Coordinates of C-alpha atoms in Angstrom, one line a residue:
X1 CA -0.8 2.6 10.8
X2 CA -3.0 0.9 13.4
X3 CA -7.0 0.5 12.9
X4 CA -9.0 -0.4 15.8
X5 CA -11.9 -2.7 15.0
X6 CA -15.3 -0.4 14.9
X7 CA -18.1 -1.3 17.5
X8 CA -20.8 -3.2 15.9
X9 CA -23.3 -0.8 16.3
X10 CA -21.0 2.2 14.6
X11 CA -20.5 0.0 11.6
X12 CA -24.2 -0.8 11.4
X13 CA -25.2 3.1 11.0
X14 CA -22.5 3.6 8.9
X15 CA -23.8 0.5 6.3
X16 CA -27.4 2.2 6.8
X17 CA -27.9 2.6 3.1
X18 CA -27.6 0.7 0.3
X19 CA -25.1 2.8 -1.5
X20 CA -22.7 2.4 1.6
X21 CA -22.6 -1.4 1.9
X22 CA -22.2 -1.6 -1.5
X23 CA -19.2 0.8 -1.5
X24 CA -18.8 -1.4 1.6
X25 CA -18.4 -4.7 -0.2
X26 CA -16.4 -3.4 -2.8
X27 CA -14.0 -2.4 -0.7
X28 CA -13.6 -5.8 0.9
X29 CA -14.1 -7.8 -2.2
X30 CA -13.5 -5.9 -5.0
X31 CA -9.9 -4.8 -4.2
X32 CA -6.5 -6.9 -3.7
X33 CA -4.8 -6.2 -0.5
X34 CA -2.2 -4.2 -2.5
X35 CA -4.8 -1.8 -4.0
X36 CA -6.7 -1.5 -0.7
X37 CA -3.2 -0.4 1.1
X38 CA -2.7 2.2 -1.4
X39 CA -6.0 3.4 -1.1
X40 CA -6.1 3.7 2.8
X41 CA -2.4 4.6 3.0
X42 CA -4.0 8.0 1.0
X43 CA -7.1 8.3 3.1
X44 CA -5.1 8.4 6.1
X45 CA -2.4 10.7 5.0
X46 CA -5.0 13.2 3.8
X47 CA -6.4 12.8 7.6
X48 CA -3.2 13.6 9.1
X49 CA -3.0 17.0 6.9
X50 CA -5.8 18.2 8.8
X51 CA -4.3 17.4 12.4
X52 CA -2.2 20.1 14.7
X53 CA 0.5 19.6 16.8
X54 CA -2.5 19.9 19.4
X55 CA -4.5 17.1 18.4
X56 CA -1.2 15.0 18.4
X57 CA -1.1 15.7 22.0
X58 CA -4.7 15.5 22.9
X59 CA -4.7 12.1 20.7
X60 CA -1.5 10.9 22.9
X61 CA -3.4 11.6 26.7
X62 CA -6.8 10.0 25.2
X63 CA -5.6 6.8 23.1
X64 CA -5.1 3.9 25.6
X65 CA -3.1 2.3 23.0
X66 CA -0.3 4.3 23.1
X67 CA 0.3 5.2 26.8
X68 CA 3.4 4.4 28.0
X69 CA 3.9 1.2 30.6
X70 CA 3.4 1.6 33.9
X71 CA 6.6 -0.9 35.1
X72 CA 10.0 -0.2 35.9
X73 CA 11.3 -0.5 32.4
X74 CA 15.0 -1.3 33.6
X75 CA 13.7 -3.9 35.9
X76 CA 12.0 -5.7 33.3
X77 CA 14.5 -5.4 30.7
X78 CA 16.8 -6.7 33.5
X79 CA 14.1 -9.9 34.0
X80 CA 13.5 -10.6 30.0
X81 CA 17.6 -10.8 29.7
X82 CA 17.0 -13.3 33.2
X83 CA 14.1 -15.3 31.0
X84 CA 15.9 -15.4 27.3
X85 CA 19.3 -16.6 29.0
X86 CA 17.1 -19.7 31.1
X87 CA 15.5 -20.6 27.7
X88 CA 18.6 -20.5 26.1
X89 CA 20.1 -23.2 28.9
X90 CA 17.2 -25.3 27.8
X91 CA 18.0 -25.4 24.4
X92 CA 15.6 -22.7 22.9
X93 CA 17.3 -20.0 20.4
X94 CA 15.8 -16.4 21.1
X95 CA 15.3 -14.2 18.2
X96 CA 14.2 -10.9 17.9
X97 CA 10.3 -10.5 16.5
X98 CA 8.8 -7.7 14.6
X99 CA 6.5 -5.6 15.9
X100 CA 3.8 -6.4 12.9
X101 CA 3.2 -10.1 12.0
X102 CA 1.2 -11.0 8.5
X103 CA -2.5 -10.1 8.8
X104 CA -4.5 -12.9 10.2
X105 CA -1.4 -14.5 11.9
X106 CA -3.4 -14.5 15.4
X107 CA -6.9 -15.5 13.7
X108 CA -6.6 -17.9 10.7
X109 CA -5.1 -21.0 12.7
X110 CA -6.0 -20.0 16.0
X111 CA -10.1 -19.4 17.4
X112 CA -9.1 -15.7 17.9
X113 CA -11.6 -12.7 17.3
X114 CA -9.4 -10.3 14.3
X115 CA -11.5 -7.2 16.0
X116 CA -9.4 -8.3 19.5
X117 CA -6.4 -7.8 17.2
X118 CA -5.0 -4.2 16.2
X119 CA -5.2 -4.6 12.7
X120 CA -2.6 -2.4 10.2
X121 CA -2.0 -1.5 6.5
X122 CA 0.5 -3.5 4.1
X123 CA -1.0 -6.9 5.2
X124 CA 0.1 -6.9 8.3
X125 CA -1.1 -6.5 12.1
X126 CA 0.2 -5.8 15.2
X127 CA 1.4 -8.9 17.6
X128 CA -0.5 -10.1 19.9
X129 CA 1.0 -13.0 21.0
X130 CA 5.1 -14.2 19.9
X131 CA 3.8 -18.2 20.1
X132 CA 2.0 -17.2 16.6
X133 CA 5.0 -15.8 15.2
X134 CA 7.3 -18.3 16.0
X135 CA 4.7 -21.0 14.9
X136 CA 5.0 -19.0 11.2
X137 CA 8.9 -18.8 11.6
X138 CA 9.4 -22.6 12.4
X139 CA 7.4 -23.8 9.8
X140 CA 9.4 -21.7 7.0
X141 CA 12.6 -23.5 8.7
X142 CA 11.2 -26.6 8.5
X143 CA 9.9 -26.2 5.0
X144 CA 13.0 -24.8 4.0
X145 CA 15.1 -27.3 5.3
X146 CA 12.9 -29.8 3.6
X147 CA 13.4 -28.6 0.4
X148 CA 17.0 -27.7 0.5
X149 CA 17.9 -31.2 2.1
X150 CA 15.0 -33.1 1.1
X151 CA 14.9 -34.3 4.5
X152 CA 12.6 -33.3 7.8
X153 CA 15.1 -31.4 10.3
X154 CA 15.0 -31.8 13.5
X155 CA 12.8 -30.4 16.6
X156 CA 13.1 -26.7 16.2
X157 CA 12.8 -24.6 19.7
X158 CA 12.2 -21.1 19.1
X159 CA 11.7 -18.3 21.9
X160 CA 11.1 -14.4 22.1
X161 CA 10.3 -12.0 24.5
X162 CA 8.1 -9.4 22.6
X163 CA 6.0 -6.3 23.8
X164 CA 2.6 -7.4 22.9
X165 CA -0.9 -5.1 22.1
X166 CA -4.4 -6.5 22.3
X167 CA -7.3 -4.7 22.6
X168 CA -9.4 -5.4 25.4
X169 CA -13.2 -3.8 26.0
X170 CA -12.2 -0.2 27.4
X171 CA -12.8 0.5 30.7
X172 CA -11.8 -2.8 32.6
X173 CA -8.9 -2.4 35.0
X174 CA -7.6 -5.7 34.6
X175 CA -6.5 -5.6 31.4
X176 CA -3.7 -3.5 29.4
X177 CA -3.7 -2.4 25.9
X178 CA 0.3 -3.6 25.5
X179 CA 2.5 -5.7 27.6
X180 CA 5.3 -8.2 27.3
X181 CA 5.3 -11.8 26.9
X182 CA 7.7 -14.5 26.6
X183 CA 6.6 -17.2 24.6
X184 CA 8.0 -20.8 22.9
X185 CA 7.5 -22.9 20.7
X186 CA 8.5 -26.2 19.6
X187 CA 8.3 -27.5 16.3
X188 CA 8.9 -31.3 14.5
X189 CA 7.6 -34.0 13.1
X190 CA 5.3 -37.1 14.4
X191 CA 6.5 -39.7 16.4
X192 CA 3.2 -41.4 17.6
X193 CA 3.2 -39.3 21.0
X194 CA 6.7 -39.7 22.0
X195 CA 7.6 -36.4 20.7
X196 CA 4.7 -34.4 21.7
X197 CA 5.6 -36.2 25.2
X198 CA 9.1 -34.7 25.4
X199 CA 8.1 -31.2 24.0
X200 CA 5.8 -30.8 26.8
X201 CA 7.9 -32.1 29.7
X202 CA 10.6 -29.8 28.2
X203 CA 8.3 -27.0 28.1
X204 CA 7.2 -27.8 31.8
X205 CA 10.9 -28.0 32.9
X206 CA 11.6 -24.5 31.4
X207 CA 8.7 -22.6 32.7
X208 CA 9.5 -24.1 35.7
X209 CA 13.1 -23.0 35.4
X210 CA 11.8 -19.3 34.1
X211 CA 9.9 -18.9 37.7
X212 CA 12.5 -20.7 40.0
X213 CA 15.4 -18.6 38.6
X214 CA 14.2 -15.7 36.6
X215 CA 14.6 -13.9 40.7
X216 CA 16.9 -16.1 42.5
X217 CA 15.2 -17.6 45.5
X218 CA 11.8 -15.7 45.0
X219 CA 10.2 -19.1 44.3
X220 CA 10.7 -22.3 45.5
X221 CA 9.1 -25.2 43.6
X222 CA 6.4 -26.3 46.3
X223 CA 5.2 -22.7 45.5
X224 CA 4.7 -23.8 41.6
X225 CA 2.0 -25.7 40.4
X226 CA 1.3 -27.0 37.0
X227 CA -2.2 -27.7 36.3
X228 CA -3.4 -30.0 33.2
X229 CA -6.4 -29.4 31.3
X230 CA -7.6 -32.7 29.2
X231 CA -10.0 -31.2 27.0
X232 CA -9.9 -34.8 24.6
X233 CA -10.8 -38.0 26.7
X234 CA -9.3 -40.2 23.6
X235 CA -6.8 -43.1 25.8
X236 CA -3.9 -42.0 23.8
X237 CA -4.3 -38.4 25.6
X238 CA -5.3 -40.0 29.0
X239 CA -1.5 -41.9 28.5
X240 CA 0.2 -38.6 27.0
X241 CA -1.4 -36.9 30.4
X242 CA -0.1 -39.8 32.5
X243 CA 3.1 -40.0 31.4
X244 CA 3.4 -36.6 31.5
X245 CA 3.2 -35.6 34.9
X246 CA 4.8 -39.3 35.7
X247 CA 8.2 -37.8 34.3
X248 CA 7.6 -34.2 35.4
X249 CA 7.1 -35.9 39.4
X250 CA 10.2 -37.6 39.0
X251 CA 12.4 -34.9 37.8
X252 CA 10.7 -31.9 40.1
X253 CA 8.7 -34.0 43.1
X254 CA 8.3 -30.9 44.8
X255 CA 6.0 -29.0 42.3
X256 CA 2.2 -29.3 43.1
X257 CA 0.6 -31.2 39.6
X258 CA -2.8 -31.3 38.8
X259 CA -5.0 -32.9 36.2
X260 CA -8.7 -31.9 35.4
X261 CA -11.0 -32.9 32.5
X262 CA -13.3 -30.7 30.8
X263 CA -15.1 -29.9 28.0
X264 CA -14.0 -29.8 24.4
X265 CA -14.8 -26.5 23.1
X266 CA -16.2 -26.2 19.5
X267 CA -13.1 -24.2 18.2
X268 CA -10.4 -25.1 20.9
X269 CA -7.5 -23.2 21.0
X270 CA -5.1 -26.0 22.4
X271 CA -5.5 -29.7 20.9
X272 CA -6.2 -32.5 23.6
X273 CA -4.1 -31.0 26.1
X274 CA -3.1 -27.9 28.1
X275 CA -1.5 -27.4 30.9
X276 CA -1.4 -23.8 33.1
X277 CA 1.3 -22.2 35.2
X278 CA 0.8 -21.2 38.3
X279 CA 2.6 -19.6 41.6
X280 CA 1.6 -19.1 45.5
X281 CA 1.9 -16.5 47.3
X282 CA 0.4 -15.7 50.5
X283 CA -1.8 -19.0 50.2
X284 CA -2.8 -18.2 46.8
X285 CA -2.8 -19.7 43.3
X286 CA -1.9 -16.6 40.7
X287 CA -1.7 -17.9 37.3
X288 CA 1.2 -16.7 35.6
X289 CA 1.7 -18.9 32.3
X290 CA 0.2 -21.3 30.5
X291 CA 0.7 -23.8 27.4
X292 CA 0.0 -26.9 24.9
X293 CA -0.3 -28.7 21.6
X294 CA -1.6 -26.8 18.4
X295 CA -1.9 -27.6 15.3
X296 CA -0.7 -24.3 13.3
X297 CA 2.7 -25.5 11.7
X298 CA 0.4 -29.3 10.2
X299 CA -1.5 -26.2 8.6
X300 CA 1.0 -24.1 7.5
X301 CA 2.5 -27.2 5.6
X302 CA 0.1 -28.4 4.8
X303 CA 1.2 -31.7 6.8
X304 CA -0.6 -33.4 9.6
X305 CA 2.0 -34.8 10.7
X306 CA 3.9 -31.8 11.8
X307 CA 3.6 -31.5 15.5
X308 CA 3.6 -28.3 17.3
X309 CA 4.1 -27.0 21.2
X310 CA 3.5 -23.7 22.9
X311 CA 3.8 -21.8 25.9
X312 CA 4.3 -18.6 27.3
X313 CA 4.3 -16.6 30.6
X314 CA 3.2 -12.9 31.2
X315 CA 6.8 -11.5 32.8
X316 CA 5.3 -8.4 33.6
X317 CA 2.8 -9.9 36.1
X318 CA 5.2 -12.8 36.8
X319 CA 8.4 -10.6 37.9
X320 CA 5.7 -8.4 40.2
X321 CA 4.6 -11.7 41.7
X322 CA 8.2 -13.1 42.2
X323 CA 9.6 -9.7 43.7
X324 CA 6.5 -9.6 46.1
X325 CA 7.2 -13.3 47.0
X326 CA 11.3 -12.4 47.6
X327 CA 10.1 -9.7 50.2

């Protein structure tokens, strides 16, 4: 069971009275999760008694949440197979993600608003993006690994193509309730910035790779552009950046690099450096991807020196792009 965040002003006139915020903050204080799951687990089924086979239907040509996708579903399943076997050839191991990740997964670690996530019973929440996930599932390998060997493993690479659900303000046309994304992640342990180095070239090289090949010939690399956002103007991320797009120039000198500086936002969701994926068509820039350092697996093990990559492309958008491009 999915509950979509409330609008402010519903939840103020439903807290209008004393008695109801108290009630309120018992609720949210007063109760373990456990408890509160049995508790809503009961509201809701005593809900459902009172629904008909009508309202079922009604509910499923109202709720933008669970209309069906617009894309050709064998087209994309055809493309995801395309993206998980490229990964692969780079060295990342696809796995198959839940459809519910631990409550908070998206919001605890990362500047995300929990009312932009569909929030569900038994401690858990829908995903919104697989980078979160496989952030939570590298760190248990790592920590695991750690205490069965007593020693750090090596740089895990971890990649899944997962349908994803958000939920955007209703109404705007540019945004879907659900859609699928392929994300990555690469977790290990510090090596001054020689491994955060590597992880992002490799990361480069593979998105690149995803767009090139994921439709042969739809995009050749003059046509990709990878853009680099230095949001920390510290010289050790000035050199990272540098070396960076020295080695991603030498190994693919026909992709169009970029580097821009800007502002460091009070909660930023990438660490020092991000880079965006983009492709032309027609004379312009679409942005399809995008990626960088976090810091979610240091706080997961409680271990700063736990590095951590990311990065991820929207195939639905992306295979549209690439099959208008091979026209």
């Amino acid at each position: 069971m999915f509950i979509v965040a409330m609008e402010p002003s519903i939840l103020t006139s439903l807290l209008s009275t004393p008695e109801r915020r108290k009630i309120f903050d018992e609720l949210v204080g007063g109760f373990r999760m456990g408890e509160l799951t049995s508790l809503l687990l009961e509201v809701f089924r005593r809900k459902t008694e009172s629904l008909t086979p009508q309202d079922i239907l009604d509910a499923y040509t109202s709720n933008r949440f669970v209309a069906p996708a617009e894309s050709d579903a064998v087209a994309m399943q055809a493309f995801g197979l395309s993206l998980m076997k490229e990964a692969a050839a780079h060295g990342f191991t696809t796995i198959g993600l839940s459809p519910a990740a631990p409550l908070g997964a998206s919001s605890v670690v990362a500047p995300c608003d929990q009312n932009k996530i569909l929030s569900a019973l038994r401690g858990t929440e829908a995903v919104s993006d697989p980078t979160n996930v496989l952030a939570l599932e590298a760190s248990v390998r790592r920590r695991d690994a750690r205490r069965n060997a007593g020693t750090r493993m090596d740089t895990i690479r971890l990649s899944a193509l997962q349908r994803v659900i958000r939920t955007p303000p209703p109404g705007d046309p540019r945004f879907r309730p659900h859609f699928d994304l392929f994300g990555m992640t690469s977790a290990g342990h510090d090596r001054g910035t020689t491994w955060i180095e590597e992880e992002i070239v490799h990361h480069v090289s593979t998105l690149v790779a995803l767009s090139h090949d994921g439709i042969a010939g739809a995009a050749a690399h003059r046509d990709i552009r990878i853009a680099f956002r230095i949001h920390d103007r510290r010289p050790a991320i000035d050199r990272l950046s540098t070396n960076v797009m020295g080695r991603i120039a030498a190994t693919l000198p026909d992709i169009v690099i970029e580097r821009e500086y800007i502002p460091q936002h009070d909660q930023p969701y990438y660490k020092g450096l991000r880079f965006k994926l983009s492709l032309r068509h027609e004379g312009t820039w679409y942005e399809t991807g995008d990626g960088g350092i976090v810091d979610w697996t240091a706080r997961y093990l409680s271990d700063r020196n736990e590095r951590c990559v990311i990065s991820g492309i929207g195939t639905e958008f992306t295979h549209r792009l690439l099959m208008l491009k091979k026209r």
